[in-house]
PDB file of C-alpha atoms in Angstrom:
ATOM      1  CA  MET T 720      14.251   7.819   1.015  1.00 34.00           C
ATOM      2  CA  PRO T 721      18.231   8.315   0.070  1.00 33.00           C
ATOM      3  CA  GLU T 722      19.873  11.184   2.310  1.00 31.00           C
ATOM      4  CA  ARG T 723      21.646  13.162  -0.636  1.00 30.00           C
ATOM      5  CA  ALA T 724      21.119  14.129  -3.906  1.00 30.00           C
ATOM      6  CA  LEU T 725      21.931  12.229  -7.336  1.00 31.00           C
ATOM      7  CA  SER T 726      24.673  13.954  -9.603  1.00 32.00           C
ATOM      8  CA  ARG T 727      22.751  16.062 -12.488  1.00 37.00           C
ATOM      9  CA  LYS T 728      22.740  14.911 -15.769  1.00 44.00           C
ATOM     10  CA  LEU T 729      20.771  17.556 -18.011  1.00 46.00           C
ATOM     11  CA  TYR T 730      18.061  15.912 -21.285  1.00 44.00           C
ATOM     12  CA  THR T 731      16.006  17.644 -23.822  1.00 50.00           C
ATOM     13  CA  THR T 732      12.468  17.246 -24.505  1.00 49.00           C
ATOM     14  CA  SER T 733      12.541  15.142 -27.105  1.00 51.00           C
ATOM     15  CA  GLU T 734      14.388  12.534 -25.059  1.00 54.00           C
ATOM     16  CA  ILE T 735      10.795  12.359 -23.341  1.00 69.00           C
ATOM     17  CA  ASN T 736       8.972   9.546 -24.976  1.00 79.00           C
ATOM     18  CA  ASN T 737       6.789   8.240 -22.211  1.00 90.00           C
ATOM     19  CA  VAL T 738       4.382   8.618 -19.771  1.00 93.00           C
ATOM     20  CA  PHE T 739       6.625   8.127 -16.825  1.00 95.00           C
ATOM     21  CA  GLN T 740       9.366   9.981 -18.084  1.00 95.00           C
ATOM     22  CA  GLU T 741       6.858  12.853 -18.795  1.00 94.00           C
ATOM     23  CA  ILE T 742       5.981  12.847 -15.267  1.00 95.00           C
ATOM     24  CA  SER T 743       9.615  12.591 -13.489  1.00 95.00           C
ATOM     25  CA  GLY T 744      11.059  15.173 -15.835  1.00 94.00           C
ATOM     26  CA  ASN T 745       9.291  17.947 -15.362  1.00 94.00           C
ATOM     27  CA  THR T 746       8.685  20.042 -12.164  1.00 95.00           C
ATOM     28  CA  ASP T 747       5.185  20.800 -12.125  1.00 95.00           C
ATOM     29  CA  LEU T 748       4.126  17.277 -12.455  1.00 96.00           C
ATOM     30  CA  ALA T 749       6.838  15.935 -10.116  1.00 95.00           C
ATOM     31  CA  SER T 750       5.554  18.521  -7.816  1.00 95.00           C
ATOM     32  CA  LEU T 751       1.988  17.073  -8.119  1.00 95.00           C
ATOM     33  CA  PHE T 752       2.766  13.481  -7.889  1.00 96.00           C
ATOM     34  CA  TRP T 753       5.346  13.687  -4.759  1.00 94.00           C
ATOM     35  CA  ILE T 754       2.407  16.296  -3.063  1.00 94.00           C
ATOM     36  CA  GLY T 755      -0.636  13.853  -3.891  1.00 94.00           C
ATOM     37  CA  SER T 756       1.609  10.828  -2.596  1.00 95.00           C
ATOM     38  CA  ALA T 757       2.334  12.545   0.565  1.00 92.00           C
ATOM     39  CA  VAL T 758      -1.614  12.305   2.016  1.00 93.00           C
ATOM     40  CA  GLU T 759      -1.089   8.302   1.398  1.00 94.00           C
ATOM     41  CA  PHE T 760       1.922   7.935   2.809  1.00 91.00           C
ATOM     42  CA  ALA T 761      -0.015   9.682   5.658  1.00 92.00           C
ATOM     43  CA  TYR T 762      -2.232   7.500   6.798  1.00 95.00           C
ATOM     44  CA  HIS T 763      -1.239   3.908   5.678  1.00 94.00           C
ATOM     45  CA  GLN T 764      -1.093   1.961   8.007  1.00 92.00           C
ATOM     46  CA  ASN T 765       2.411   1.324   8.390  1.00 89.00           C
ATOM     47  CA  ALA T 766       3.569   5.408   8.325  1.00 83.00           C
ATOM     48  CA  GLU T 767       4.854   4.922  11.712  1.00 79.00           C
ATOM     49  CA  TRP T 768       8.091   4.188   9.678  1.00 76.00           C
ATOM     50  CA  LEU T 769       8.642   7.178   8.486  1.00 72.00           C
ATOM     51  CA  PHE T 770       8.895   9.226  11.445  1.00 71.00           C
ATOM     52  CA  TYR T 771      11.665   6.768  12.713  1.00 69.00           C
ATOM     53  CA  GLY T 772      14.367   8.821  12.608  1.00 59.00           C
ATOM     54  CA  LYS T 773      12.691  11.869  12.724  1.00 58.00           C
ATOM     55  CA  GLY T 774      13.714  12.662   9.356  1.00 62.00           C
ATOM     56  CA  ILE T 775      10.703  13.382   7.480  1.00 71.00           C
ATOM     57  CA  LEU T 776       9.838  15.600  10.159  1.00 70.00           C
ATOM     58  CA  GLN T 777      13.135  17.429   9.755  1.00 81.00           C
ATOM     59  CA  ASP T 778      13.064  18.154   6.388  1.00 87.00           C
ATOM     60  CA  PRO T 779       9.986  16.185   4.513  1.00 88.00           C
ATOM     61  CA  ILE T 780      10.369  18.688   1.533  1.00 91.00           C
ATOM     62  CA  LEU T 781      14.109  17.820   0.765  1.00 90.00           C
ATOM     63  CA  ARG T 782      13.045  14.102   1.155  1.00 87.00           C
ATOM     64  CA  VAL T 783      10.358  14.657  -1.739  1.00 90.00           C
ATOM     65  CA  ILE T 784      12.876  16.803  -3.635  1.00 92.00           C
ATOM     66  CA  ILE T 785      15.643  13.554  -3.608  1.00 90.00           C
ATOM     67  CA  SER T 786      13.085  10.780  -3.808  1.00 91.00           C
ATOM     68  CA  ALA T 787      11.480  12.824  -6.977  1.00 94.00           C
ATOM     69  CA  GLN T 788      15.292  12.989  -8.505  1.00 94.00           C
ATOM     70  CA  TYR T 789      15.865   9.725  -8.007  1.00 93.00           C
ATOM     71  CA  GLN T 790      12.566   9.101  -9.983  1.00 94.00           C
ATOM     72  CA  LYS T 791      14.020  11.003 -12.669  1.00 94.00           C
ATOM     73  CA  LYS T 792      16.961   9.211 -13.174  1.00 94.00           C
ATOM     74  CA  PHE T 793      15.264   5.882 -13.147  1.00 94.00           C
ATOM     75  CA  ALA T 794      12.525   7.284 -15.818  1.00 94.00           C
ATOM     76  CA  PHE T 795      15.855   8.218 -17.804  1.00 93.00           C
ATOM     77  CA  GLY T 796      18.245   5.618 -17.246  1.00 92.00           C
ATOM     78  CA  SER T 797      19.164   2.332 -19.405  1.00 92.00           C
ATOM     79  CA  PRO T 798      17.949  -0.396 -18.358  1.00 93.00           C
ATOM     80  CA  GLU T 799      21.047  -1.418 -16.389  1.00 94.00           C
ATOM     81  CA  ALA T 800      20.275   2.360 -15.068  1.00 94.00           C
ATOM     82  CA  GLN T 801      16.854   1.874 -13.520  1.00 94.00           C
ATOM     83  CA  GLN T 802      18.064  -1.902 -12.374  1.00 95.00           C
ATOM     84  CA  ARG T 803      20.897  -0.288 -10.085  1.00 95.00           C
ATOM     85  CA  VAL T 804      18.565   2.870  -9.354  1.00 94.00           C
ATOM     86  CA  ALA T 805      15.957   0.253  -8.095  1.00 94.00           C
ATOM     87  CA  GLN T 806      18.204  -1.914  -6.273  1.00 92.00           C
ATOM     88  CA  GLN T 807      19.606   1.403  -4.439  1.00 91.00           C
ATOM     89  CA  ILE T 808      15.996   2.256  -3.273  1.00 88.00           C
ATOM     90  CA  ARG T 809      15.182  -0.728  -2.061  1.00 85.00           C
ATOM     91  CA  HIS T 810      18.780  -1.495  -0.068  1.00 84.00           C
ATOM     92  CA  PHE T 811      18.720   2.220   1.326  1.00 80.00           C
ATOM     93  CA  HIS T 812      16.172   1.057   3.947  1.00 78.00           C
ATOM     94  CA  THR T 813      18.051  -1.906   5.146  1.00 80.00           C
ATOM     95  CA  PRO T 814      20.208  -0.195   7.787  1.00 78.00           C
ATOM     96  CA  LEU T 815      17.372   1.211   8.962  1.00 75.00           C
ATOM     97  CA  GLU T 816      15.729  -1.896   9.232  1.00 79.00           C
ATOM     98  CA  GLN T 817      18.026  -3.494  11.277  1.00 82.00           C
ATOM     99  CA  LYS T 818      18.599  -0.422  13.757  1.00 79.00           C
ATOM    100  CA  ARG T 819      15.271  -0.644  14.777  1.00 80.00           C
ATOM    101  CA  GLY T 820      15.453  -4.809  14.849  1.00 81.00           C
ATOM    102  CA  PHE T 821      12.629  -5.457  11.813  1.00 82.00           C
ATOM    103  CA  VAL T 822      11.828  -5.533   8.401  1.00 84.00           C
ATOM    104  CA  ILE T 823       9.382  -2.852   6.706  1.00 85.00           C
ATOM    105  CA  PRO T 824       6.589  -5.474   5.928  1.00 90.00           C
ATOM    106  CA  ALA T 825       6.608  -6.532   2.274  1.00 92.00           C
ATOM    107  CA  GLU T 826       3.001  -5.460   1.797  1.00 94.00           C
ATOM    108  CA  ALA T 827       4.326  -2.228   2.843  1.00 93.00           C
ATOM    109  CA  TYR T 828       6.504  -1.957  -0.194  1.00 94.00           C
ATOM    110  CA  LEU T 829       4.170  -3.022  -2.735  1.00 97.00           C
ATOM    111  CA  ASP T 830       1.269  -0.232  -1.307  1.00 97.00           C
ATOM    112  CA  VAL T 831       3.769   1.983  -2.353  1.00 95.00           C
ATOM    113  CA  LEU T 832       4.273   0.886  -5.487  1.00 97.00           C
ATOM    114  CA  MET T 833       0.252   0.855  -6.517  1.00 98.00           C
ATOM    115  CA  MET T 834       0.656   4.298  -5.069  1.00 97.00           C
ATOM    116  CA  ILE T 835       3.409   5.085  -7.707  1.00 97.00           C
ATOM    117  CA  ILE T 836       0.930   3.753 -10.250  1.00 97.00           C
ATOM    118  CA  ASP T 837      -2.667   5.619  -9.540  1.00 97.00           C
ATOM    119  CA  MET T 838      -0.773   9.118  -8.257  1.00 97.00           C
ATOM    120  CA  GLY T 839       1.015   9.029 -11.982  1.00 97.00           C
ATOM    121  CA  GLU T 840      -2.285   8.430 -13.136  1.00 97.00           C
ATOM    122  CA  ARG T 841      -3.626  11.032 -11.553  1.00 96.00           C
ATOM    123  CA  THR T 842      -0.774  13.370 -11.897  1.00 96.00           C
ATOM    124  CA  TYR T 843      -1.106  12.808 -15.381  1.00 95.00           C
ATOM    125  CA  GLU T 844      -4.672  13.394 -15.898  1.00 95.00           C
ATOM    126  CA  LEU T 845      -4.532  16.530 -14.255  1.00 93.00           C
ATOM    127  CA  MET T 846      -2.370  18.281 -16.263  1.00 93.00           C
ATOM    128  CA  HIS T 847      -3.069  16.457 -19.584  1.00 93.00           C
ATOM    129  CA  GLY T 848      -6.392  14.338 -19.210  1.00 92.00           C
ATOM    130  CA  PRO T 849      -6.763  10.748 -18.826  1.00 93.00           C
ATOM    131  CA  MET T 850      -4.206   8.654 -20.127  1.00 94.00           C
ATOM    132  CA  SER T 851      -5.043   5.941 -23.301  1.00 94.00           C
ATOM    133  CA  ARG T 852      -5.348   2.388 -22.178  1.00 94.00           C
ATOM    134  CA  GLU T 853      -1.989   2.224 -24.236  1.00 94.00           C
ATOM    135  CA  GLN T 854      -0.617   4.438 -21.933  1.00 95.00           C
ATOM    136  CA  ARG T 855      -1.817   3.148 -19.175  1.00 95.00           C
ATOM    137  CA  LEU T 856      -0.412  -0.378 -19.862  1.00 96.00           C
ATOM    138  CA  GLU T 857       3.129   1.285 -20.510  1.00 95.00           C
ATOM    139  CA  TYR T 858       3.011   3.014 -17.262  1.00 96.00           C
ATOM    140  CA  PHE T 859       1.716   0.034 -15.399  1.00 97.00           C
ATOM    141  CA  GLU T 860       4.491  -2.148 -17.155  1.00 96.00           C
ATOM    142  CA  MET T 861       7.147   0.165 -16.381  1.00 95.00           C
ATOM    143  CA  CYS T 862       6.871   0.700 -12.299  1.00 97.00           C
ATOM    144  CA  LYS T 863       6.047  -3.231 -12.323  1.00 97.00           C
ATOM    145  CA  THR T 864       9.923  -3.645 -13.840  1.00 96.00           C
ATOM    146  CA  MET T 865      10.749  -1.010 -10.962  1.00 96.00           C
ATOM    147  CA  GLY T 866       8.643  -2.623  -8.480  1.00 96.00           C
ATOM    148  CA  GLN T 867      10.715  -6.662  -9.708  1.00 96.00           C
ATOM    149  CA  TRP T 868      13.736  -4.781  -9.127  1.00 95.00           C
ATOM    150  CA  MET T 869      13.012  -4.003  -5.850  1.00 94.00           C
ATOM    151  CA  GLU T 870      12.085  -7.582  -5.105  1.00 93.00           C
ATOM    152  CA  ILE T 871       8.707  -6.983  -3.560  1.00 95.00           C
ATOM    153  CA  PRO T 872       6.902  -9.724  -3.622  1.00 95.00           C
ATOM    154  CA  ASN T 873       2.900 -10.252  -4.882  1.00 96.00           C
ATOM    155  CA  ILE T 874       3.164  -7.663  -7.910  1.00 97.00           C
ATOM    156  CA  PRO T 875       0.123  -8.246  -9.391  1.00 97.00           C
ATOM    157  CA  GLN T 876       0.948  -8.938 -13.087  1.00 96.00           C
ATOM    158  CA  SER T 877      -2.311  -7.736 -15.306  1.00 97.00           C
ATOM    159  CA  TYR T 878      -3.648  -3.973 -14.660  1.00 97.00           C
ATOM    160  CA  GLU T 879      -6.535  -5.265 -14.341  1.00 97.00           C
ATOM    161  CA  GLU T 880      -5.428  -7.414 -10.899  1.00 98.00           C
ATOM    162  CA  TYR T 881      -3.478  -4.133  -9.768  1.00 98.00           C
ATOM    163  CA  LEU T 882      -6.759  -2.615 -10.571  1.00 97.00           C
ATOM    164  CA  CYS T 883      -8.520  -5.112  -7.670  1.00 98.00           C
ATOM    165  CA  ALA T 884      -5.886  -5.207  -5.326  1.00 98.00           C
ATOM    166  CA  ARG T 885      -5.672  -1.016  -4.747  1.00 98.00           C
ATOM    167  CA  GLU T 886      -8.799  -1.068  -3.896  1.00 97.00           C
ATOM    168  CA  GLU T 887      -8.802  -3.651  -1.620  1.00 98.00           C
ATOM    169  CA  SER T 888      -5.192  -1.772  -0.560  1.00 97.00           C
ATOM    170  CA  LEU T 889      -7.265   0.898   0.079  1.00 97.00           C
ATOM    171  CA  GLN T 890      -9.605  -0.193   2.093  1.00 96.00           C
ATOM    172  CA  ARG T 891      -7.827  -2.627   4.008  1.00 96.00           C
ATOM    173  CA  ASN T 892      -4.518  -0.405   4.949  1.00 96.00           C
ATOM    174  CA  TYR T 893      -5.313   3.356   5.250  1.00 96.00           C
ATOM    175  CA  HIS T 894      -6.679   4.649   8.064  1.00 94.00           C
ATOM    176  CA  PRO T 895      -5.753   8.488  10.650  1.00 92.00           C
ATOM    177  CA  SER T 896      -3.550   7.887  12.825  1.00 85.00           C
ATOM    178  CA  VAL T 897      -1.405  10.283  15.156  1.00 87.00           C
ATOM    179  CA  TYR T 898       1.134  10.384  12.355  1.00 86.00           C
ATOM    180  CA  ALA T 899      -0.899  12.002   9.846  1.00 90.00           C
ATOM    181  CA  GLU T 900      -1.279  14.731  11.963  1.00 90.00           C
ATOM    182  CA  LYS T 901       2.621  15.354  12.954  1.00 89.00           C
ATOM    183  CA  LEU T 902       3.142  15.193   8.689  1.00 89.00           C
ATOM    184  CA  PHE T 903       0.999  17.853   7.682  1.00 93.00           C
ATOM    185  CA  GLN T 904       1.891  19.962  10.994  1.00 92.00           C
ATOM    186  CA  SER T 905       5.620  19.576   9.428  1.00 91.00           C
ATOM    187  CA  TYR T 906       4.601  20.458   5.721  1.00 93.00           C
ATOM    188  CA  GLN T 907       2.665  23.170   6.784  1.00 94.00           C
ATOM    189  CA  HIS T 908       5.252  24.270   8.721  1.00 93.00           C
ATOM    190  CA  HIS T 909       8.530  23.927   5.918  1.00 93.00           C
ATOM    191  CA  PHE T 910       6.216  24.841   3.193  1.00 95.00           C
ATOM    192  CA  GLY T 911       4.564  28.259   5.385  1.00 95.00           C
ATOM    193  CA  PRO T 912       1.142  29.430   5.012  1.00 95.00           C
ATOM    194  CA  PHE T 913       0.506  30.663   1.775  1.00 95.00           C
ATOM    195  CA  ARG T 914       2.414  27.363   0.048  1.00 96.00           C
ATOM    196  CA  TYR T 915       0.856  25.130   2.470  1.00 96.00           C
ATOM    197  CA  TYR T 916      -2.664  26.759   1.282  1.00 95.00           C
ATOM    198  CA  ILE T 917      -2.192  26.015  -2.164  1.00 95.00           C
ATOM    199  CA  VAL T 918      -0.423  22.645  -1.091  1.00 96.00           C
ATOM    200  CA  GLU T 919      -3.744  21.470   0.576  1.00 96.00           C
ATOM    201  CA  ARG T 920      -5.618  21.984  -2.339  1.00 96.00           C
ATOM    202  CA  ILE T 921      -3.944  19.807  -4.699  1.00 96.00           C
ATOM    203  CA  MET T 922      -4.288  16.950  -1.847  1.00 96.00           C
ATOM    204  CA  ALA T 923      -7.300  17.436  -2.369  1.00 96.00           C
ATOM    205  CA  LEU T 924      -7.657  17.112  -5.967  1.00 95.00           C
ATOM    206  CA  LEU T 925      -5.159  14.502  -5.850  1.00 96.00           C
ATOM    207  CA  SER T 926      -6.424  12.392  -2.896  1.00 96.00           C
ATOM    208  CA  PRO T 927      -8.049   8.727  -3.756  1.00 96.00           C
ATOM    209  CA  ALA T 928     -12.118   8.770  -3.009  1.00 95.00           C
ATOM    210  CA  PRO T 929     -11.401   6.015   0.069  1.00 96.00           C
ATOM    211  CA  LEU T 930      -8.656   8.275   2.105  1.00 96.00           C
ATOM    212  CA  LYS T 931     -11.142  11.752   1.544  1.00 95.00           C
ATOM    213  CA  PRO T 932     -13.047  10.561   4.814  1.00 95.00           C
ATOM    214  CA  TYR T 933      -9.906  11.070   6.858  1.00 94.00           C
ATOM    215  CA  HIS T 934      -8.730  14.431   6.300  1.00 93.00           C
ATOM    216  CA  GLN T 935     -10.728  18.215   5.531  1.00 89.00           C
ATOM    217  CA  PHE T 936      -8.955  19.431   2.607  1.00 94.00           C
ATOM    218  CA  LYS T 937     -11.055  21.456  -0.061  1.00 93.00           C
ATOM    219  CA  THR T 938     -10.133  22.061  -3.218  1.00 93.00           C
ATOM    220  CA  GLY T 939     -12.100  25.377  -3.109  1.00 89.00           C
ATOM    221  CA  ARG T 940     -14.301  27.318  -6.056  1.00 89.00           C
ATOM    222  CA  PHE T 941     -11.199  28.620  -7.562  1.00 91.00           C
ATOM    223  CA  PHE T 942      -8.386  26.345  -7.453  1.00 92.00           C
ATOM    224  CA  PRO T 943      -9.404  24.374  -9.642  1.00 92.00           C
ATOM    225  CA  LEU T 944     -10.071  26.622 -12.122  1.00 93.00           C
ATOM    226  CA  ALA T 945      -6.559  27.936 -11.453  1.00 93.00           C
ATOM    227  CA  MET T 946      -5.238  24.884 -13.011  1.00 93.00           C
ATOM    228  CA  LYS T 947      -7.399  24.442 -15.928  1.00 93.00           C
ATOM    229  CA  LEU T 948      -5.920  27.810 -16.870  1.00 95.00           C
ATOM    230  CA  TYR T 949      -2.143  26.544 -15.988  1.00 95.00           C
ATOM    231  CA  ARG T 950      -2.655  24.189 -18.057  1.00 94.00           C
ATOM    232  CA  GLN T 951      -3.875  26.164 -21.381  1.00 94.00           C
ATOM    233  CA  VAL T 952      -0.449  28.304 -20.210  1.00 95.00           C
ATOM    234  CA  ARG T 953       1.873  25.558 -19.789  1.00 94.00           C
ATOM    235  CA  SER T 954       5.221  26.055 -20.768  1.00 92.00           C
ATOM    236  CA  LYS T 955       9.094  26.451 -19.484  1.00 92.00           C
ATOM    237  CA  SER T 956       7.981  30.046 -18.366  1.00 93.00           C
ATOM    238  CA  THR T 957       5.129  29.331 -16.281  1.00 94.00           C
ATOM    239  CA  ILE T 958       6.393  25.515 -14.789  1.00 94.00           C
ATOM    240  CA  SER T 959       9.497  28.158 -12.994  1.00 93.00           C
ATOM    241  CA  LEU T 960       7.148  30.368 -12.027  1.00 94.00           C
ATOM    242  CA  LEU T 961       5.309  27.732 -10.681  1.00 94.00           C
ATOM    243  CA  GLU T 962       8.327  26.745  -8.981  1.00 94.00           C
ATOM    244  CA  LYS T 963       8.991  30.171  -7.070  1.00 94.00           C
ATOM    245  CA  ILE T 964       5.792  30.328  -5.997  1.00 94.00           C
ATOM    246  CA  LEU T 965       5.233  26.249  -4.632  1.00 94.00           C
ATOM    247  CA  ILE T 966       8.848  26.189  -3.885  1.00 95.00           C
ATOM    248  CA  PRO T 967      10.847  27.976  -0.860  1.00 94.00           C
ATOM    249  CA  LYS T 968      13.769  29.552  -1.808  1.00 94.00           C
ATOM    250  CA  ARG T 969      16.279  27.526  -0.790  1.00 94.00           C
ATOM    251  CA  TYR T 970      15.248  23.613  -2.295  1.00 94.00           C
ATOM    252  CA  ARG T 971      14.610  25.669  -5.541  1.00 94.00           C
ATOM    253  CA  ARG T 972      18.045  25.003  -7.318  1.00 94.00           C
ATOM    254  CA  GLN T 973      16.816  21.208  -6.771  1.00 94.00           C
ATOM    255  CA  ALA T 974      14.232  21.138  -7.587  1.00 94.00           C
ATOM    256  CA  HIS T 975      14.507  22.937 -10.855  1.00 94.00           C
ATOM    257  CA  ALA T 976      17.000  20.699 -12.012  1.00 93.00           C
ATOM    258  CA  ILE T 977      14.547  18.063 -12.205  1.00 94.00           C
ATOM    259  CA  ASN T 978      13.315  19.800 -15.340  1.00 94.00           C
ATOM    260  CA  VAL T 979      14.680  17.826 -18.114  1.00 90.00           C
ATOM    261  CA  TRP T 980      15.203  20.869 -20.017  1.00 79.00           C
ATOM    262  CA  ALA T 981      16.521  22.663 -16.992  1.00 59.00           C
TER     263      ALA T 981
END
């Protein structure tokens, strides 16, 4: 993930015209997306790449926010800008690969791309209900385009092919490891006890079924009800309130800038 934040361009809510933008242009959805993704990063067989240089352990929340900023810039960029952002994300890892002496496996990039597709669907459903068939295909095509610009090989060419590849990947490429425990401990330290209590329940809600046996995260009895209530009263004010509840103060300004209406 890039080390510095991108310049912030403000958008209006009328500029949100697809699911990818909805997920990427609101702090609450972006937070759900990246917290849910943290479970997958932790249990992936190539998780050791996250810890090379120890940046993810030193400031994991900043890494998540910067990733969300890049995702927003891709979502709202022109095709030319989207291509530049995708290439920036891909080439960011080159110095790390050169320093370590070998490349990140192509399969790991593909797994992350499929995670983006799956976690986007899960996040959207949690807030708005299941995507329609048209929304799923539109979102899949946008993610596929991003992957092609990142020069990821063997990207599934159809949504049905993706579903099969995703299921095989979850069964083959994920397992418990010492890296997972270290990552969760880092999140717990940086979020603090109360916020991490919420983070664990978000992880439980969004974790793919094949990964659930690897962790002990539980939604509890009341958290799903709290999410249902939040959906009913969701507004700019409640999104800003959620930022204060979930995001530590020193990251809040950067997180708030993710909102298209910021």
